Short mmCIF file of C-alpha atoms in Angstrom, two decimals:
data_model
loop_
_atom_site.label_atom_id
_atom_site.label_comp_id
_atom_site.label_asym_id
_atom_site.label_seq_id
_atom_site.Cartn_x
_atom_site.Cartn_y
_atom_site.Cartn_z
CA MET A 1 174.58 67.63 118.39
CA GLU A 2 173.67 64.14 117.16
CA PRO A 3 174.59 61.04 119.18
CA GLY A 4 178.16 60.02 118.47
CA GLY A 5 179.34 63.60 117.94
CA ALA A 6 182.08 65.19 119.98
CA GLU A 7 182.95 68.63 121.20
CA VAL A 8 185.63 70.16 123.39
CA LEU A 9 185.13 69.53 127.10
CA VAL A 10 184.53 72.79 128.96
CA LEU A 11 183.92 73.86 132.51
CA GLN A 12 180.81 75.94 133.13
CA ARG A 13 180.33 78.25 136.10
CA ASP A 14 177.19 77.62 138.11
CA ASP A 15 176.53 81.11 139.48
CA HIS A 16 173.95 79.84 141.97
CA ARG A 17 176.38 77.64 143.87
CA GLY A 18 179.66 79.24 142.81
CA GLN A 19 181.12 75.86 141.82
CA ALA A 20 182.53 74.55 138.57
CA VAL A 21 180.57 71.74 136.92
CA VAL A 22 181.57 69.63 133.95
CA ALA A 23 179.70 69.85 130.65
CA PHE A 24 179.52 66.29 129.29
CA ASP A 25 179.25 65.44 125.59
CA VAL A 26 178.19 62.18 123.97
CA ALA A 27 181.80 61.12 123.43
CA ASP A 28 182.37 61.44 127.19
CA VAL A 29 179.37 59.23 127.87
CA ASP A 30 180.60 56.65 125.36
CA TYR A 31 183.93 56.58 127.17
CA LEU A 32 182.33 56.24 130.61
CA ARG A 33 180.21 53.33 129.31
CA SER A 34 183.26 51.54 127.91
CA GLU A 35 185.32 48.92 129.74
CA ALA A 36 188.22 51.38 129.98
CA GLY A 37 185.93 54.07 131.39
CA ALA A 38 184.44 51.70 133.95
CA GLU A 39 187.91 50.68 135.11
CA ALA A 40 188.99 54.33 135.32
CA LEU A 41 185.90 55.16 137.39
CA ARG A 42 186.73 52.36 139.81
CA GLU A 43 190.21 53.82 140.25
CA VAL A 44 189.03 57.42 140.68
CA SER A 45 186.36 56.30 143.16
CA THR A 46 189.15 55.42 145.61
CA LEU A 47 190.18 59.09 145.85
CA ALA A 48 188.91 61.06 148.85
CA LEU A 49 187.84 64.10 146.75
CA THR A 50 187.16 66.15 149.87
CA LYS A 51 187.46 69.92 150.06
CA ALA A 52 190.91 69.52 151.57
CA THR A 53 192.17 66.99 148.99
CA LEU A 54 190.27 67.95 145.85
CA VAL A 55 193.05 69.88 144.10
CA ALA A 56 195.63 67.17 144.74
CA ASP A 57 193.19 64.40 143.82
CA ILE A 58 192.27 66.07 140.52
CA ALA A 59 195.97 66.49 139.74
CA SER A 60 196.48 62.79 140.46
CA ALA A 61 193.56 61.83 138.22
CA ARG A 62 194.81 64.10 135.44
CA SER A 63 198.30 62.60 135.58
CA ARG A 64 196.74 59.16 135.14
CA PHE A 65 193.87 59.86 132.74
CA GLY A 66 194.69 63.18 131.07
CA ASP A 67 191.73 65.09 129.65
CA ARG A 68 189.33 62.34 130.82
CA ALA A 69 190.00 63.27 134.44
CA ALA A 70 187.29 65.95 134.55
CA VAL A 71 184.41 63.62 133.59
CA LEU A 72 185.77 60.84 135.81
CA VAL A 73 185.98 63.09 138.87
CA GLU A 74 182.61 64.71 138.17
CA THR A 75 180.90 61.33 137.76
CA THR A 76 182.44 60.07 140.99
CA LEU A 77 181.29 63.15 142.90
CA LEU A 78 177.78 62.94 141.42
CA ARG A 79 177.47 59.28 142.34
CA ARG A 80 178.35 60.12 145.94
CA LYS A 81 175.84 62.94 145.95
CA ALA A 82 173.21 60.64 144.43
CA ALA A 83 173.29 58.37 147.49
CA ALA A 84 170.61 60.65 148.98
CA LYS A 85 168.22 59.62 146.19
CA PHE A 86 169.37 56.22 144.96
CA ALA A 87 169.93 52.94 146.77
CA ASP A 88 172.79 51.99 144.43
CA PRO A 89 174.04 54.99 142.42
CA GLN A 90 177.47 53.50 141.65
CA ARG A 91 176.35 52.09 138.29
CA TRP A 92 174.61 55.31 137.16
CA LEU A 93 175.78 58.15 134.94
CA PHE A 94 174.58 61.69 135.71
CA THR A 95 174.89 65.31 134.79
CA ASP A 96 174.74 67.74 137.69
CA GLU A 97 171.44 69.31 136.62
CA ALA A 98 169.86 65.96 135.77
CA LEU A 99 170.72 64.66 139.25
CA GLN A 100 169.22 67.77 140.88
CA GLN A 101 165.95 67.07 139.08
CA ALA A 102 166.03 63.28 139.34
CA THR A 103 163.19 61.69 141.28
CA ALA A 104 164.15 59.89 144.49
CA GLU A 105 163.78 56.12 144.00
CA PRO A 106 160.93 55.60 146.53
CA VAL A 107 158.91 58.42 144.90
CA ALA A 108 159.51 57.00 141.42
CA ARG A 109 158.48 53.52 142.59
CA HIS A 110 155.27 54.92 144.07
CA ARG A 111 154.40 56.60 140.77
CA ALA A 112 155.23 53.41 138.87
CA ALA A 113 152.90 51.43 141.14
CA ARG A 114 150.04 53.77 140.21
CA LEU A 115 150.82 53.06 136.55
CA ALA A 116 151.17 49.29 136.91
CA GLY A 117 149.90 47.48 133.82
CA ALA A 118 149.71 50.62 131.69
CA ARG A 119 151.40 51.41 128.40
CA VAL A 120 153.73 54.28 129.28
CA HIS A 121 155.79 56.78 127.31
CA ASP A 122 158.24 58.85 129.37
CA ALA A 123 158.60 61.79 126.99
CA THR A 124 161.25 63.62 129.06
CA CYS A 125 163.16 60.58 130.24
CA SER A 126 166.44 62.42 130.92
CA ILE A 127 168.93 59.96 132.46
CA GLY A 128 166.22 57.34 133.09
CA THR A 129 165.22 57.51 136.75
CA GLU A 130 161.48 57.17 136.04
CA LEU A 131 162.11 54.44 133.45
CA ALA A 132 164.08 52.40 135.98
CA ALA A 133 161.05 52.30 138.27
CA LEU A 134 158.54 51.73 135.46
CA ARG A 135 160.19 48.92 133.54
CA ASP A 136 159.08 46.18 135.93
CA SER A 137 155.47 47.36 136.18
CA ALA A 138 154.44 48.88 132.84
CA GLU A 139 152.89 46.67 130.16
CA LEU A 140 154.87 48.54 127.51
CA LEU A 141 157.52 51.19 128.06
CA VAL A 142 159.33 53.67 125.85
CA GLY A 143 161.44 56.70 126.71
CA SER A 144 162.48 59.76 124.74
CA ASP A 145 164.36 62.99 125.36
CA ILE A 146 165.60 65.87 123.26
CA ASP A 147 169.00 66.04 124.99
CA PRO A 148 171.46 63.61 123.32
CA VAL A 149 173.80 63.50 126.34
CA ARG A 150 171.09 62.58 128.82
CA LEU A 151 169.67 60.08 126.35
CA ALA A 152 173.11 58.45 126.01
CA MET A 153 173.29 58.22 129.80
CA ALA A 154 169.81 56.68 129.91
CA ARG A 155 170.93 53.99 127.45
CA HIS A 156 173.51 53.01 130.05
CA ASN A 157 171.34 53.48 133.15
CA VAL A 158 168.28 51.59 131.88
CA ALA A 159 169.72 49.19 129.33
CA GLY A 160 167.04 47.24 127.52
CA VAL A 161 164.39 49.97 127.53
CA ASP A 162 163.42 51.30 124.08
CA LEU A 163 164.71 54.87 123.76
CA CYS A 164 164.70 57.49 121.03
CA ARG A 165 165.51 61.16 120.60
CA ALA A 166 162.40 63.33 120.34
CA ASP A 167 160.93 66.69 121.36
CA ALA A 168 158.30 66.26 124.08
CA LEU A 169 156.14 68.87 122.33
CA LYS A 170 155.95 66.67 119.23
CA PRO A 171 154.15 63.45 120.27
CA ILE A 172 155.55 60.19 118.92
CA THR A 173 153.17 57.72 120.62
CA ARG A 174 149.46 57.00 120.78
CA ASP A 175 147.34 55.10 123.30
CA ALA A 176 149.97 55.41 126.02
CA VAL A 177 150.08 57.30 129.29
CA VAL A 178 152.54 60.16 128.81
CA VAL A 179 154.87 60.88 131.73
CA LEU A 180 156.55 64.28 131.71
CA ASP A 181 159.15 65.87 133.95
CA PRO A 182 159.73 69.39 132.62
CA ALA A 183 162.88 71.15 133.79
CA ARG A 184 162.24 73.49 136.71
CA ARG A 185 165.79 74.78 137.06
CA SER A 186 168.00 77.00 134.97
CA GLY A 187 171.61 77.53 135.99
CA GLY A 188 170.83 75.92 139.35
CA ARG A 189 167.93 78.32 140.06
CA ARG A 190 164.36 77.15 140.53
CA ARG A 191 161.54 78.29 138.26
CA PHE A 192 158.26 78.75 140.12
CA ASP A 193 155.88 79.75 137.33
CA PRO A 194 154.78 76.54 135.51
CA ARG A 195 154.73 78.50 132.25
CA ASP A 196 158.50 78.92 132.71
CA TYR A 197 159.15 75.18 132.86
CA THR A 198 161.00 73.57 129.95
CA PRO A 199 158.82 72.51 128.19
CA ALA A 200 156.23 74.96 129.54
CA LEU A 201 153.32 73.36 131.38
CA ASP A 202 150.67 75.22 129.37
CA ALA A 203 152.24 73.99 126.12
CA LEU A 204 152.33 70.40 127.39
CA LEU A 205 148.68 70.51 128.45
CA ASP A 206 147.72 71.81 125.00
CA VAL A 207 149.79 69.26 123.07
CA TYR A 208 148.53 66.29 125.09
CA ALA A 209 144.92 67.43 125.53
CA GLY A 210 142.67 64.39 125.74
CA ARG A 211 145.56 62.03 126.60
CA ASP A 212 146.22 60.31 129.93
CA LEU A 213 148.97 62.46 131.37
CA VAL A 214 151.29 62.49 134.40
CA VAL A 215 153.38 65.62 134.99
CA LYS A 216 155.96 66.00 137.74
CA ALA A 217 156.02 69.54 139.19
CA ALA A 218 157.62 71.57 141.95
CA PRO A 219 156.17 71.02 145.46
CA GLY A 220 155.24 74.69 145.74
CA ILE A 221 153.31 74.85 142.48
CA ASP A 222 150.37 77.26 142.60
CA PHE A 223 147.19 75.17 142.44
CA ASP A 224 145.16 78.11 141.15
CA ALA A 225 147.71 78.80 138.41
CA VAL A 226 147.45 75.17 137.28
CA ALA A 227 143.66 75.40 137.19
CA GLU A 228 143.90 78.58 135.13
CA LEU A 229 145.89 76.63 132.55
CA GLY A 230 142.92 74.30 132.15
CA PHE A 231 144.12 71.33 134.20
CA GLU A 232 141.17 69.46 135.76
CA GLY A 233 142.75 66.34 137.21
CA GLU A 234 144.43 65.47 140.51
CA ILE A 235 147.40 67.17 142.14
CA GLU A 236 149.29 64.73 144.36
CA ILE A 237 151.73 66.00 146.99
CA THR A 238 154.29 63.41 148.09
CA SER A 239 156.54 63.45 151.14
CA LEU A 240 159.51 61.27 152.00
CA GLY A 241 161.92 61.40 154.92
CA GLY A 242 159.81 64.03 156.66
CA SER A 243 159.90 66.55 153.80
CA VAL A 244 157.71 67.32 150.80
CA ARG A 245 159.45 66.06 147.66
CA GLU A 246 157.19 66.95 144.75
CA ALA A 247 153.80 67.68 143.30
CA CYS A 248 152.51 65.42 140.54
CA LEU A 249 149.64 66.18 138.17
CA TRP A 250 147.44 63.22 137.18
CA SER A 251 144.90 63.70 134.40
CA ALA A 252 141.28 62.94 135.25
CA GLY A 253 141.37 59.51 133.62
CA LEU A 254 144.08 58.34 136.03
CA THR A 255 142.43 59.24 139.33
CA GLY A 256 139.34 58.41 141.34
CA PRO A 257 135.93 60.09 141.03
CA GLY A 258 135.95 63.58 142.50
CA VAL A 259 139.60 63.47 143.56
CA ARG A 260 141.42 66.73 142.92
CA ARG A 261 144.04 66.66 145.68
CA ARG A 262 145.98 63.81 147.24
CA ALA A 263 148.62 63.63 149.98
CA THR A 264 150.93 60.62 149.91
CA LEU A 265 153.14 59.99 152.94
CA LEU A 266 155.72 57.45 151.83
CA ASP A 267 157.25 57.17 155.31
CA THR A 268 154.03 55.65 156.67
CA GLY A 269 152.35 54.49 153.45
CA GLU A 270 149.32 56.66 154.16
CA GLN A 271 147.30 58.44 151.47
CA LEU A 272 144.47 60.96 151.82
CA THR A 273 142.35 62.71 149.22
CA ASP A 274 139.84 65.55 149.21
CA ALA A 275 137.15 62.92 148.66
CA ASP A 276 137.77 61.60 152.20
CA PRO A 277 135.58 62.85 155.10
CA ASP A 278 136.66 66.16 156.61
CA ASP A 279 134.35 66.51 159.60
CA CYS A 280 136.59 67.99 162.26
CA ALA A 281 135.87 70.01 165.39
CA VAL A 282 137.73 73.08 166.67
CA ARG A 283 138.57 72.71 170.36
CA PRO A 284 141.19 73.63 172.96
CA ALA A 285 144.31 71.54 173.16
CA GLY A 286 144.02 68.02 174.51
CA ARG A 287 146.86 65.81 175.67
CA TRP A 288 148.75 65.89 172.36
CA ILE A 289 149.51 68.42 169.63
CA VAL A 290 150.23 67.07 166.15
CA ASP A 291 151.98 68.97 163.37
CA PRO A 292 150.71 67.11 160.28
CA ASP A 293 153.08 65.90 157.60
CA GLY A 294 154.01 68.61 155.10
CA ALA A 295 152.27 66.77 152.27
CA VAL A 296 148.99 66.91 154.19
CA VAL A 297 149.37 70.63 154.83
CA ARG A 298 150.50 71.45 151.29
CA ALA A 299 147.61 69.48 149.78
CA GLY A 300 145.11 71.30 152.00
CA LEU A 301 143.95 68.07 153.64
CA VAL A 302 144.48 68.91 157.32
CA ARG A 303 140.79 68.47 158.19
CA ASN A 304 140.65 65.17 156.30
CA TYR A 305 143.67 63.94 158.23
CA ALA A 306 142.13 65.04 161.52
CA ALA A 307 138.83 63.30 160.74
CA ARG A 308 140.61 60.06 159.90
CA HIS A 309 142.63 60.00 163.12
CA GLY A 310 140.10 61.36 165.61
CA LEU A 311 141.89 64.69 166.04
CA TRP A 312 140.59 68.24 166.13
CA GLN A 313 141.88 71.68 165.15
CA LEU A 314 143.20 74.21 167.62
CA ASP A 315 142.08 76.93 165.21
CA PRO A 316 140.28 76.68 161.84
CA ASP A 317 143.06 78.61 160.11
CA ILE A 318 146.06 76.89 161.73
CA ALA A 319 147.35 73.46 160.69
CA TYR A 320 148.16 72.25 164.22
CA LEU A 321 145.89 69.45 165.42
CA SER A 322 145.22 68.03 168.86
CA GLY A 323 143.91 64.83 170.36
CA ASP A 324 144.01 62.54 173.35
CA ARG A 325 146.02 59.89 171.52
CA LEU A 326 148.64 59.93 168.78
CA PRO A 327 148.13 58.33 165.38
CA GLU A 328 150.40 55.29 165.06
CA GLY A 329 153.92 56.14 163.94
CA VAL A 330 153.35 59.90 164.19
CA ARG A 331 155.57 62.20 166.24
CA GLY A 332 153.57 64.38 168.61
CA PHE A 333 153.98 66.87 171.45
CA GLU A 334 152.52 66.13 174.86
CA VAL A 335 151.18 69.36 176.36
CA LEU A 336 152.69 70.19 179.75
CA GLU A 337 151.63 73.82 179.99
CA GLU A 338 149.69 76.42 177.98
CA LEU A 339 150.28 80.15 178.43
CA PRO A 340 149.67 83.44 176.58
CA TYR A 341 152.81 84.03 174.58
CA SER A 342 155.35 86.60 175.51
CA GLU A 343 159.08 86.11 175.43
CA ARG A 344 159.38 86.89 179.14
CA ARG A 345 156.60 84.50 180.22
CA LEU A 346 157.99 81.73 178.04
CA ARG A 347 161.53 82.19 179.38
CA GLN A 348 160.31 82.03 182.96
CA ALA A 349 158.14 78.96 182.35
CA LEU A 350 160.95 77.08 180.62
CA ALA A 351 163.46 78.02 183.31
CA ALA A 352 161.05 76.74 185.96
CA ARG A 353 161.11 73.38 184.15
CA ASP A 354 164.93 73.26 184.10
CA THR A 355 164.97 73.52 180.30
CA GLY A 356 168.34 73.69 178.57
CA ALA A 357 167.42 73.00 174.94
CA VAL A 358 164.19 73.70 173.11
CA GLU A 359 162.66 72.84 169.76
CA ILE A 360 160.36 75.63 168.56
CA LEU A 361 157.49 75.17 166.09
CA VAL A 362 155.60 78.24 164.87
CA ARG A 363 152.43 78.83 162.86
CA GLY A 364 150.61 82.15 162.60
CA VAL A 365 152.99 84.05 164.89
CA ASP A 366 155.70 86.36 163.58
CA VAL A 367 158.60 84.74 165.41
CA ASP A 368 161.90 83.42 164.08
CA PRO A 369 162.53 80.18 166.03
CA ASP A 370 166.32 80.47 165.78
CA VAL A 371 166.34 84.06 167.05
CA LEU A 372 163.90 83.25 169.86
CA ARG A 373 165.91 80.21 170.94
CA THR A 374 169.00 82.37 171.38
CA ARG A 375 167.11 85.09 173.25
CA LEU A 376 165.63 82.60 175.73
CA ARG A 377 169.12 81.99 177.18
CA LEU A 378 168.25 78.59 178.64
CA ARG A 379 170.66 76.99 181.10
CA GLY A 380 168.88 73.89 182.37
CA SER A 381 169.29 70.16 181.68
CA ARG A 382 165.96 69.12 180.08
CA GLN A 383 165.04 69.17 176.39
CA LEU A 384 161.49 70.27 175.62
CA SER A 385 159.47 71.58 172.69
CA VAL A 386 157.47 74.78 172.32
CA VAL A 387 154.55 75.10 169.91
CA LEU A 388 153.57 78.68 169.13
CA ALA A 389 150.25 79.33 167.39
CA ARG A 390 147.83 82.17 166.89
CA ILE A 391 144.44 81.13 168.24
CA GLY A 392 141.28 82.98 167.22
CA ALA A 393 140.56 85.64 164.62
CA GLY A 394 140.51 89.40 164.52
CA PRO A 395 140.98 91.54 167.65
CA SER A 396 140.32 88.56 169.92
CA SER A 397 143.13 86.45 168.46
CA ARG A 398 146.02 85.61 170.76
CA ALA A 399 149.47 84.16 170.39
CA THR A 400 149.64 81.06 172.56
CA ALA A 401 152.63 79.01 173.68
CA PHE A 402 152.36 75.31 174.47
CA ILE A 403 155.28 73.84 176.40
CA CYS A 404 155.48 70.20 175.41
CA ARG A 405 157.38 66.95 175.75
CA PRO A 406 158.05 65.40 172.31
CA SER A 407 157.02 61.78 171.87
CA ARG A 408 160.40 61.08 170.31
#
């Protein structure tokens, strides 16, 4: 459907979440961008729209705005949901799927900083989240998308940026870094094979061969599968708020010599690459145990992180690190006691320390922390942490429990 067209508003069933979502058309977006639409959104935003009030609130909106009520309510709900990703989502327009895929603002700003001064074409611009971060740092910026509804929303969200409708698999620019964010969801479900992205990653790599390229990907993307598709650049894993947010592929011309993996920890501002030193000993636990940030683990840079911070590994195949001091700003676990793991021994040791609540971290041991926590039946007053890890290899390996006091 070309911009300016209209079609009947329908409700689609999202089987993954079992909730109704609104299918926007361009006419809906035009209305939401208008003065009347903006005023209607302000009025609908005062409704509670909670599970208990939703039916009554929708009825109220429909009595006031008729058939426009669905897009007004959906936009209000999406803006509230977007607060987890955006500092000020109240001026934005979204579709449900576009919001699910939208980059969190701090992650987008980090990517934009790496592209500062470049000529950039966001060839899957969607509703404009990457463009919003790029427009203050790129030398030249253009966005395109094949979806007319998302493109109409982008015209509202990033007013002033040059936009056009185009298929990402049919290049419309030259001499620009191409930023791509292929869809990794269908009907609310994640796609894990990069060849199942839309557009497919292998097709994108073929079409833009020889170009400077940045491709956003799922955090769990298979590094070997990417290499098999012919990608030879850097894979950056980024974390924010204590969780891994995404993987990003940077073509060789956009990264440093020899860098193939990078971990970026936005909470602390730290970055590591596989070009950093990775000399790291394997030793028994010292005063502290450190569970490295998920981006470090996912990027395979645990040894590099340990070398930088004067830590060592408890086991060469386990990501837990240890040291006599904590890296600045990092949460750690002060070791109070180490014992061979068994449920009975652990229960007795925790009871002896008057433990009433316990945080359980596990690597290399087949234990469900939630099940174990219930089975421990703790009744004390202290809150402690337990780190379970398999130490050693083969027949001599042993499950070990470390009873710890968390640093915070």
